[in-house]
PDB file of C-alpha atoms in Angstrom:
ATOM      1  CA  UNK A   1      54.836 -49.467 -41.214  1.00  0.00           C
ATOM      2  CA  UNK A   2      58.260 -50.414 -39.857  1.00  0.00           C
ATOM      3  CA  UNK A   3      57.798 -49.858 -36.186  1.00  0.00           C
ATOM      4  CA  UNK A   4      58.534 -51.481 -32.189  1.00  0.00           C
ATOM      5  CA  UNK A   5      55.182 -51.525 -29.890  1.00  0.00           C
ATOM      6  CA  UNK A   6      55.161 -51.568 -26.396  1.00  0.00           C
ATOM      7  CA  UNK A   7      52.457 -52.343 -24.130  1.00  0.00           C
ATOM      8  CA  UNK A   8      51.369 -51.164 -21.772  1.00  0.00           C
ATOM      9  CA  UNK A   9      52.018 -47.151 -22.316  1.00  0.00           C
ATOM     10  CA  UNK A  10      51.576 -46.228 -18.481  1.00  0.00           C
ATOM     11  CA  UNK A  11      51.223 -48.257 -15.824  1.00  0.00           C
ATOM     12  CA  UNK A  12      50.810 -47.924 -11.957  1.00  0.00           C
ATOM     13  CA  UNK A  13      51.140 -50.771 -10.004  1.00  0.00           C
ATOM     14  CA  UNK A  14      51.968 -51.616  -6.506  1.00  0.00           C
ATOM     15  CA  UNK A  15      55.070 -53.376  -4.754  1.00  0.00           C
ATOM     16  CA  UNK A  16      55.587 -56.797  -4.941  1.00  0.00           C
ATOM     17  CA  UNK A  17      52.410 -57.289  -8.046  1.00  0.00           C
ATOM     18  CA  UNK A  18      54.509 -59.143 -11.192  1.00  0.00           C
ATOM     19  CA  UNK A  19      54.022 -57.144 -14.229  1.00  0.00           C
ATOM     20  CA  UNK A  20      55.092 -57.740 -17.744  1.00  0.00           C
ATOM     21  CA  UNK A  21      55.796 -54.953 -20.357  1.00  0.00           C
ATOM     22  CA  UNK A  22      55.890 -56.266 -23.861  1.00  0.00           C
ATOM     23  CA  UNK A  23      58.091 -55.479 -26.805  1.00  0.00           C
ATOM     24  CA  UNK A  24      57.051 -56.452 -30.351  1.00  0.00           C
ATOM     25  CA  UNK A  25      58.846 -54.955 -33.253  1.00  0.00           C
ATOM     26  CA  UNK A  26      57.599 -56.479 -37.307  1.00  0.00           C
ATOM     27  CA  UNK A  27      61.431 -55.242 -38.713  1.00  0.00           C
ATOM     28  CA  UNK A  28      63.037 -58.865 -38.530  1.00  0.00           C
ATOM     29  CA  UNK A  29      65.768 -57.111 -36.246  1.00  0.00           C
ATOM     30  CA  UNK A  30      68.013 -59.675 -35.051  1.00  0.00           C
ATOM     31  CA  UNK A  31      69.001 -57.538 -31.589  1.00  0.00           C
ATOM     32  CA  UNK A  32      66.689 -56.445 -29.058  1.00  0.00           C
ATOM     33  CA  UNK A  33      67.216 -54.527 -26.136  1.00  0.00           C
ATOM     34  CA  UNK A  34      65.634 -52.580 -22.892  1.00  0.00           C
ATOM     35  CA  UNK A  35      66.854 -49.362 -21.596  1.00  0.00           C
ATOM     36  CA  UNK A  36      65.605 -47.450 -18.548  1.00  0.00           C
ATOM     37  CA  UNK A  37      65.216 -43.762 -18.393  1.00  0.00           C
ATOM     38  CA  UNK A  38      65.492 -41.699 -14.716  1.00  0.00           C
ATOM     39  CA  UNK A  39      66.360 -38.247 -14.732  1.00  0.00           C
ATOM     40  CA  UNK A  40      69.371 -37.075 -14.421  1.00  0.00           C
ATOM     41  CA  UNK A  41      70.749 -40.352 -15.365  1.00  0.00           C
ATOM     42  CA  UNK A  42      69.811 -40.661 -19.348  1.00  0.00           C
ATOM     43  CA  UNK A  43      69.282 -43.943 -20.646  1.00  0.00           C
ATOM     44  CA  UNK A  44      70.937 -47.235 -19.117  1.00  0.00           C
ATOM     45  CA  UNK A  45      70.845 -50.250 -20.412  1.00  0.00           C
ATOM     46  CA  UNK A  46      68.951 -53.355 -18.566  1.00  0.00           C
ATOM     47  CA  UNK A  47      69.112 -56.429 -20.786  1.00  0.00           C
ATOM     48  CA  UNK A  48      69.600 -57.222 -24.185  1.00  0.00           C
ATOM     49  CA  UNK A  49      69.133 -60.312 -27.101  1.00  0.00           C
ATOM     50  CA  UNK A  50      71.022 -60.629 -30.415  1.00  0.00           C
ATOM     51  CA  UNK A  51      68.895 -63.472 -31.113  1.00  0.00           C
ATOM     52  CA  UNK A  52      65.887 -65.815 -30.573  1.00  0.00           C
ATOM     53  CA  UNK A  53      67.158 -67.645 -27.065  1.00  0.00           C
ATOM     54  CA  UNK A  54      70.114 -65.324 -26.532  1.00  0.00           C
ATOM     55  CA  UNK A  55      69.786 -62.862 -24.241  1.00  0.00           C
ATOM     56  CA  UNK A  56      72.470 -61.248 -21.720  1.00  0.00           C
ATOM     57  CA  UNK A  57      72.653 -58.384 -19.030  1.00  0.00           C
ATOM     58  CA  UNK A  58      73.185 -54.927 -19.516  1.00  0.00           C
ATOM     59  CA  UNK A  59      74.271 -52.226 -17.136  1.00  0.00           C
ATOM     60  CA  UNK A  60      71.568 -52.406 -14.751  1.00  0.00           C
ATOM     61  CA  UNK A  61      69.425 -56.113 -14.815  1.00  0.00           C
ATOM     62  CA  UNK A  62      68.942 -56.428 -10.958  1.00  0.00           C
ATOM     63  CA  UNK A  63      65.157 -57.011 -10.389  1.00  0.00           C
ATOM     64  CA  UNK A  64      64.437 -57.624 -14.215  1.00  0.00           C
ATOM     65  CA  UNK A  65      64.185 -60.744 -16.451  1.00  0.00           C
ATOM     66  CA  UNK A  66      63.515 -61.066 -19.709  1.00  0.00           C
ATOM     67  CA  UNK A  67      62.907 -63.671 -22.724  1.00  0.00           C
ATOM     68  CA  UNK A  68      63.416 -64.188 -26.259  1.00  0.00           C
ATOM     69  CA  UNK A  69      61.269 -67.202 -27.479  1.00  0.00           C
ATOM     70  CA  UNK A  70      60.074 -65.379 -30.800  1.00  0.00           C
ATOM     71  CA  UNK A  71      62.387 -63.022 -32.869  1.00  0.00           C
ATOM     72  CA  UNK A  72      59.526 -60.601 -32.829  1.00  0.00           C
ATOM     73  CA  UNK A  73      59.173 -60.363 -29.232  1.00  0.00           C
ATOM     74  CA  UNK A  74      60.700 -59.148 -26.168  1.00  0.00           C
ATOM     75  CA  UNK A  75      59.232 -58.460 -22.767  1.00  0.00           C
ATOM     76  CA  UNK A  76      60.772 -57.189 -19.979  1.00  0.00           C
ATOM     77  CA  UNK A  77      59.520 -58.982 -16.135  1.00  0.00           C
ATOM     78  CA  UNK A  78      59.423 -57.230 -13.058  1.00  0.00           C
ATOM     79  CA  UNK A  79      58.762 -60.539 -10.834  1.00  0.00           C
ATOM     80  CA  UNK A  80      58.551 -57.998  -7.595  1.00  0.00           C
ATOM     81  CA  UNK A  81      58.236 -54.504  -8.750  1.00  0.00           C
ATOM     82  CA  UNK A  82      59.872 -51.889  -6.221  1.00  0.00           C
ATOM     83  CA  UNK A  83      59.393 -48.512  -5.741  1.00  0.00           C
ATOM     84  CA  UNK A  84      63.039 -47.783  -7.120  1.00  0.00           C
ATOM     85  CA  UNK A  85      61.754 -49.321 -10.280  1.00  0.00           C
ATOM     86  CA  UNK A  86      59.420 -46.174 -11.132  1.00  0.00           C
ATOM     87  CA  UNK A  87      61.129 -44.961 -14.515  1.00  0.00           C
ATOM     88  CA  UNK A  88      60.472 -44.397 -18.272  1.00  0.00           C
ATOM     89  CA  UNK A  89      61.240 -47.952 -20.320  1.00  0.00           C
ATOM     90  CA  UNK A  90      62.084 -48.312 -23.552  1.00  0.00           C
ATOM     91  CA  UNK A  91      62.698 -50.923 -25.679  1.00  0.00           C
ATOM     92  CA  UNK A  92      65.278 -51.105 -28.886  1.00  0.00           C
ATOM     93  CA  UNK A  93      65.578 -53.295 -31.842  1.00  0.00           C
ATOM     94  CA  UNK A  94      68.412 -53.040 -34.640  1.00  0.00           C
ATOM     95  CA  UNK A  95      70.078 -55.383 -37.284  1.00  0.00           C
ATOM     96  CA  UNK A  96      72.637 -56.616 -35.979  1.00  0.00           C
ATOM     97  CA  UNK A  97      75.208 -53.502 -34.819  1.00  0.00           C
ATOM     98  CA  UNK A  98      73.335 -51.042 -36.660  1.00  0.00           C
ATOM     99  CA  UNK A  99      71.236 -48.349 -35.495  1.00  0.00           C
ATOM    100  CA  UNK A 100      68.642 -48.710 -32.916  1.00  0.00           C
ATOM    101  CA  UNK A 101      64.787 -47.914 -33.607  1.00  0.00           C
ATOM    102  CA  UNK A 102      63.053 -46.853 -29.767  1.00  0.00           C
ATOM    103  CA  UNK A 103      59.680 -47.924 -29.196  1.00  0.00           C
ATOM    104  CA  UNK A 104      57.166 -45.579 -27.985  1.00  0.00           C
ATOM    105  CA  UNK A 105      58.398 -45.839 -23.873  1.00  0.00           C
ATOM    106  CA  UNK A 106      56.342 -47.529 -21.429  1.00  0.00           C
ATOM    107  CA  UNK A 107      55.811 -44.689 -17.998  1.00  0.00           C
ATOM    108  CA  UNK A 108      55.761 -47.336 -15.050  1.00  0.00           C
ATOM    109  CA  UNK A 109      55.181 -46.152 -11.641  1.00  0.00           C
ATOM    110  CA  UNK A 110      55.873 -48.754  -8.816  1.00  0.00           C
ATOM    111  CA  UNK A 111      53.801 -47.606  -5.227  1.00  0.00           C
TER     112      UNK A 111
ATOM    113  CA  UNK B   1      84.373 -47.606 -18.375  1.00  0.00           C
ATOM    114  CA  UNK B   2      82.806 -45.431 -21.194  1.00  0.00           C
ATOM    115  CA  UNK B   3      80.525 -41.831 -20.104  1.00  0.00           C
ATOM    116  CA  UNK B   4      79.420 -39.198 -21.766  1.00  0.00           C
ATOM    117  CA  UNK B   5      78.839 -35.926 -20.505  1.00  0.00           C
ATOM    118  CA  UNK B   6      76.871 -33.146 -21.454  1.00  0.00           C
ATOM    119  CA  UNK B   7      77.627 -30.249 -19.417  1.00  0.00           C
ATOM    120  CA  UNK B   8      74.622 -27.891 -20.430  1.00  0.00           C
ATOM    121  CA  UNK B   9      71.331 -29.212 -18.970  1.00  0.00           C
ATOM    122  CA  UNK B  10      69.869 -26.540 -20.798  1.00  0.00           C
ATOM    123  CA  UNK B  11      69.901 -24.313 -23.821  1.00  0.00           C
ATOM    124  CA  UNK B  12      67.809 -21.728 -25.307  1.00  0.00           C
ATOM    125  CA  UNK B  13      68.238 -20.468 -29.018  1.00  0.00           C
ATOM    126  CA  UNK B  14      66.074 -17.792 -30.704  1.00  0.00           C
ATOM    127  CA  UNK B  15      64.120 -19.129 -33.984  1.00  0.00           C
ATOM    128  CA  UNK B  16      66.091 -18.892 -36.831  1.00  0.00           C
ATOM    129  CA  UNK B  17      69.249 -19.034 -35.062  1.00  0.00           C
ATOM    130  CA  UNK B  18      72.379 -21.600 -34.754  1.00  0.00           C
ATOM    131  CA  UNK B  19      72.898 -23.565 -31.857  1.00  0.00           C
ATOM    132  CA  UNK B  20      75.539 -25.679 -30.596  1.00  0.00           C
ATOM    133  CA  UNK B  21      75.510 -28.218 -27.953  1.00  0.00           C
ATOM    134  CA  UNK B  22      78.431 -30.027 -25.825  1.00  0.00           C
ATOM    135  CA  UNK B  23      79.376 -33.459 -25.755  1.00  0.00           C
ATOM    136  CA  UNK B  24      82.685 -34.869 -24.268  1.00  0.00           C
ATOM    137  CA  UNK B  25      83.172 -38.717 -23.669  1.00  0.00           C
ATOM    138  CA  UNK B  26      85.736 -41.220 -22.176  1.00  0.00           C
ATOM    139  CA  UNK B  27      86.961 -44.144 -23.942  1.00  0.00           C
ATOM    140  CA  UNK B  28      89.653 -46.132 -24.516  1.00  0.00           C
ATOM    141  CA  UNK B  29      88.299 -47.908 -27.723  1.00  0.00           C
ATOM    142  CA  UNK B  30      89.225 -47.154 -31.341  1.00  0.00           C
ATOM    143  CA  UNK B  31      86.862 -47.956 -33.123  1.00  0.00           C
ATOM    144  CA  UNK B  32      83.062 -46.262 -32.058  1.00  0.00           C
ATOM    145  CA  UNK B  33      79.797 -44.564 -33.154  1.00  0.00           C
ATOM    146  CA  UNK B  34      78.624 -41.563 -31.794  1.00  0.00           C
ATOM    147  CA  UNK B  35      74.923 -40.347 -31.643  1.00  0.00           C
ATOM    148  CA  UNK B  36      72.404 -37.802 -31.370  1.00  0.00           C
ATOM    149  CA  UNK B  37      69.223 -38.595 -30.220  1.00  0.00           C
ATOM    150  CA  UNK B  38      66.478 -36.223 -29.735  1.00  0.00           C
ATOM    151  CA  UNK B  39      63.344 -36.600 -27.556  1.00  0.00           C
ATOM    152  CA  UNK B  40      60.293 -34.457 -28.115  1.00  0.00           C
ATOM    153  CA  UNK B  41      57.595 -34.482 -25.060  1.00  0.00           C
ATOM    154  CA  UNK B  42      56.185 -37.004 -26.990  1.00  0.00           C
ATOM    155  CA  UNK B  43      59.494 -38.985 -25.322  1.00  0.00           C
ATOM    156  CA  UNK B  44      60.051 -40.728 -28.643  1.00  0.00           C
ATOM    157  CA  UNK B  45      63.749 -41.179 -29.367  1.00  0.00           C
ATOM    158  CA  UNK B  46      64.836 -40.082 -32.769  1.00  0.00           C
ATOM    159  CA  UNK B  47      68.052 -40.360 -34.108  1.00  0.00           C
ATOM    160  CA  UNK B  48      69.077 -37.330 -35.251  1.00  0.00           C
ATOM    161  CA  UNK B  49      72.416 -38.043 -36.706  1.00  0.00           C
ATOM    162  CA  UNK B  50      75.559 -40.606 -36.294  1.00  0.00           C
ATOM    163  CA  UNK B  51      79.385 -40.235 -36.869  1.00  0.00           C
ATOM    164  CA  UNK B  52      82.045 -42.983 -37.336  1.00  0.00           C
ATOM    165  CA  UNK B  53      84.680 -42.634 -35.337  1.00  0.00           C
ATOM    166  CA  UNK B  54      86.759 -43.874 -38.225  1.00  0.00           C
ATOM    167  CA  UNK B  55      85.390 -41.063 -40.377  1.00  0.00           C
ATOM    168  CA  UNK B  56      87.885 -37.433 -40.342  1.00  0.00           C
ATOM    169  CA  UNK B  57      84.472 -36.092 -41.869  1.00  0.00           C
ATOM    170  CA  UNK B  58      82.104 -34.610 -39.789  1.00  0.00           C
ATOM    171  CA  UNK B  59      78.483 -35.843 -40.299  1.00  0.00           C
ATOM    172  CA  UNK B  60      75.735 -33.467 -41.651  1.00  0.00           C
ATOM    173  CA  UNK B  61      72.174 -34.145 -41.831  1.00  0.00           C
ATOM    174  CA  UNK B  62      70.344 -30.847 -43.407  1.00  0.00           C
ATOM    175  CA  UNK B  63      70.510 -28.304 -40.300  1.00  0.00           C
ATOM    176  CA  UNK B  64      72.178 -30.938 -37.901  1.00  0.00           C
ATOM    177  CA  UNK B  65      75.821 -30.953 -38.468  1.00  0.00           C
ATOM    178  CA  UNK B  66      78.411 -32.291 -35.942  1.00  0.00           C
ATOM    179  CA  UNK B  67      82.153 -30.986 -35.087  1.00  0.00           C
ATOM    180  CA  UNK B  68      83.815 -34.220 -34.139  1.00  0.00           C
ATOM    181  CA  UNK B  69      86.769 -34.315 -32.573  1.00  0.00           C
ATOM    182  CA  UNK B  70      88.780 -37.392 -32.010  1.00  0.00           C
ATOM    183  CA  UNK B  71      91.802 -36.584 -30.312  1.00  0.00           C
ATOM    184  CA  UNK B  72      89.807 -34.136 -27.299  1.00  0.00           C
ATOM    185  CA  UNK B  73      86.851 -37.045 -27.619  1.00  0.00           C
ATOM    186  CA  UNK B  74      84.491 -34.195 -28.111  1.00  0.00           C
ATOM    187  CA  UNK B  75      80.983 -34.722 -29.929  1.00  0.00           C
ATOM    188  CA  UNK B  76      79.003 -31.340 -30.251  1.00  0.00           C
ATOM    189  CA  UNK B  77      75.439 -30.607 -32.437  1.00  0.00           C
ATOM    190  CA  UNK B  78      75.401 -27.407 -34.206  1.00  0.00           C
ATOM    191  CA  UNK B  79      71.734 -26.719 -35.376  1.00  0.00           C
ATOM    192  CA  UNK B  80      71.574 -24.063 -37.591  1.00  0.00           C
ATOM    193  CA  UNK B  81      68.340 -21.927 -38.832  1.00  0.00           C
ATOM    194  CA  UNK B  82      66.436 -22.981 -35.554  1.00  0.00           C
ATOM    195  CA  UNK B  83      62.811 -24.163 -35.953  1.00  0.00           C
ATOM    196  CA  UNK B  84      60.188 -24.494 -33.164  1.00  0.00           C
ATOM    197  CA  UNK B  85      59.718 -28.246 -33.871  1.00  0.00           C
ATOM    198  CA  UNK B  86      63.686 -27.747 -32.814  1.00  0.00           C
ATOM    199  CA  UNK B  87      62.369 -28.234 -29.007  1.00  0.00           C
ATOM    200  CA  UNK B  88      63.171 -31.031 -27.514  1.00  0.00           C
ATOM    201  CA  UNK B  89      65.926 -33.039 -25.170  1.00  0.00           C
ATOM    202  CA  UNK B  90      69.139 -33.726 -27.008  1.00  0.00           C
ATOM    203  CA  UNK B  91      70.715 -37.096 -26.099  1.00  0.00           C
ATOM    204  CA  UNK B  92      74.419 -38.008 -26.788  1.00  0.00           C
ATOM    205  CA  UNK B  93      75.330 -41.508 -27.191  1.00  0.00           C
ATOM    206  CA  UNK B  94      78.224 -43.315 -27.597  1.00  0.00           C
ATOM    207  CA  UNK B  95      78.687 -47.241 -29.053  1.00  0.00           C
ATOM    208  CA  UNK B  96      80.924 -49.684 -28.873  1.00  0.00           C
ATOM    209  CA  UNK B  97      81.354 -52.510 -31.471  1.00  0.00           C
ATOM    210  CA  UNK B  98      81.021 -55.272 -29.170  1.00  0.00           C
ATOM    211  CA  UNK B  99      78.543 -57.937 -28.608  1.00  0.00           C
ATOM    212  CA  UNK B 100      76.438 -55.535 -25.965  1.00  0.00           C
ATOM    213  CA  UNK B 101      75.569 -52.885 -29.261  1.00  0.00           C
ATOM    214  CA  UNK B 102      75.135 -51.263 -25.664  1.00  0.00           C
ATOM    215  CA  UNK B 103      74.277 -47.426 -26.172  1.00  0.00           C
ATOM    216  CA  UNK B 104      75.734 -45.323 -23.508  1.00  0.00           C
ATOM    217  CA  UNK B 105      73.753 -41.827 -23.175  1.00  0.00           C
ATOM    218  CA  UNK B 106      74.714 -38.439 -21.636  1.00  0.00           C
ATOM    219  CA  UNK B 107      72.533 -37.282 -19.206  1.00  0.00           C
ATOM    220  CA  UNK B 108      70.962 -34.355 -21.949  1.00  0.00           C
ATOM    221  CA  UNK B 109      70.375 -30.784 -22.670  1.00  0.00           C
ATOM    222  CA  UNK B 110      66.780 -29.264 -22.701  1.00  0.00           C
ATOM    223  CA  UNK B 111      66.927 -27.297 -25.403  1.00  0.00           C
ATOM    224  CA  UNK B 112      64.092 -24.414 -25.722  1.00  0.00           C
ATOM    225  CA  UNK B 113      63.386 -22.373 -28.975  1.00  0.00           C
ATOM    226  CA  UNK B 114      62.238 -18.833 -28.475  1.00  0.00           C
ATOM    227  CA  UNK B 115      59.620 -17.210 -31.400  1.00  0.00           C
TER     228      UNK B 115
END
């Protein structure tokens, strides 16, 4: 089944306590990306990839980092989670410019 | 810079009914996509459906049809024959064909079907 997986599904951590969240998708999508979702706001965009070793900021990448090492893979680091980071994640992958496929969202709540 | 708005943060339609949600955005591009996306509480984004900017025909996917207008860069969703399953957050999105393939969303509309 074509899908993206993200891991953890919910997690609640405290400041300052490096987390990853991981992004696998089994497509063969060239582009990858993460979005953040805060109400009110819809979905922003934090980093993206169009391929292995390419990767390049979005709207919002402050306190984020992220790698591309495999073409199947993408997590997203908080090195120093902050409160402000509490939000819905989700990660993307498409061919090329075409349409994204959302993983499942990852709920992360920063104390 | 590109937004999207959607002006109604809710909606309510009785089941069976035709509903039609707002979407306005700002660009200066000529050449875009514009999206749907709707997100169940299972928060699971599904694309509903997509228009071409390049296209003078509006999209239609079954009950999901879209009244696109270029000039007033308006995007609305008309639902038609309303089903429960119909209950969900309704994102607009807007693309750009540039390296980004950033989507930029609306902030949605909650839209609630009534039995």
């Amino acid at each position: 089944e074509a899908q993206v997986t993200q891991n953890p599904r919910y997690l609640i951590t405290v400041t300052g306590k490096k987390l990853t969240v991981t992004c696998s998708q089994n497509m063969n999508h060239e582009y990858m990306s993460w979005y953040r979702q805060d109400p009110g706001l819809g979905l922003r965009q934090i980093y993206y990839s169009m391929n292995v070793e390419v990767t390049d900021k979005g709207d919002v990448p402050e306190g984020y980092k992220v790698s591309r090492k495999e073409k199947r893979n993408f997590p997203l680091i908080l090195e120093s989670p902050s409160p402000n980071q509490t939000s819905l994640y989700f990660c993307a992958s498409s061919f090329g410019r075409g349409d994204q496929f959302f993983g499942p969202g990852t709920r992360l709540t920063v104390l | 810079a590109q937004t999207v708005t959607q002006s109604q943060p809710e909606m309510s339609v009785q089941e069976a009914e035709t509903v039609t949600l707002s979407c306005t955005y700002d660009t200066s591009e000529s050449d875009y996509y514009l999206f749907w996306y709707k997100q169940p509480p299972s928060r699971q984004m599904i694309l509903v459906i997509r228009q071409e900017a390049y296209k003078q025909q509006n999209a239609t996917e079954n009950r999901f049809s879209v009244n696109f207008q270029k000039a007033a860069k308006s995007f609305s969703l008309k639902i038609s024959d309303s089903q429960l399953g119909d209950a969900a957050m309704y994102f607009c999105a807007y693309r750009v064909l540039i390296r980004s393939n950033n989507l930029f969303f609306g902030t949605g509309t909650r839209l609630t079907v009534i039995p």
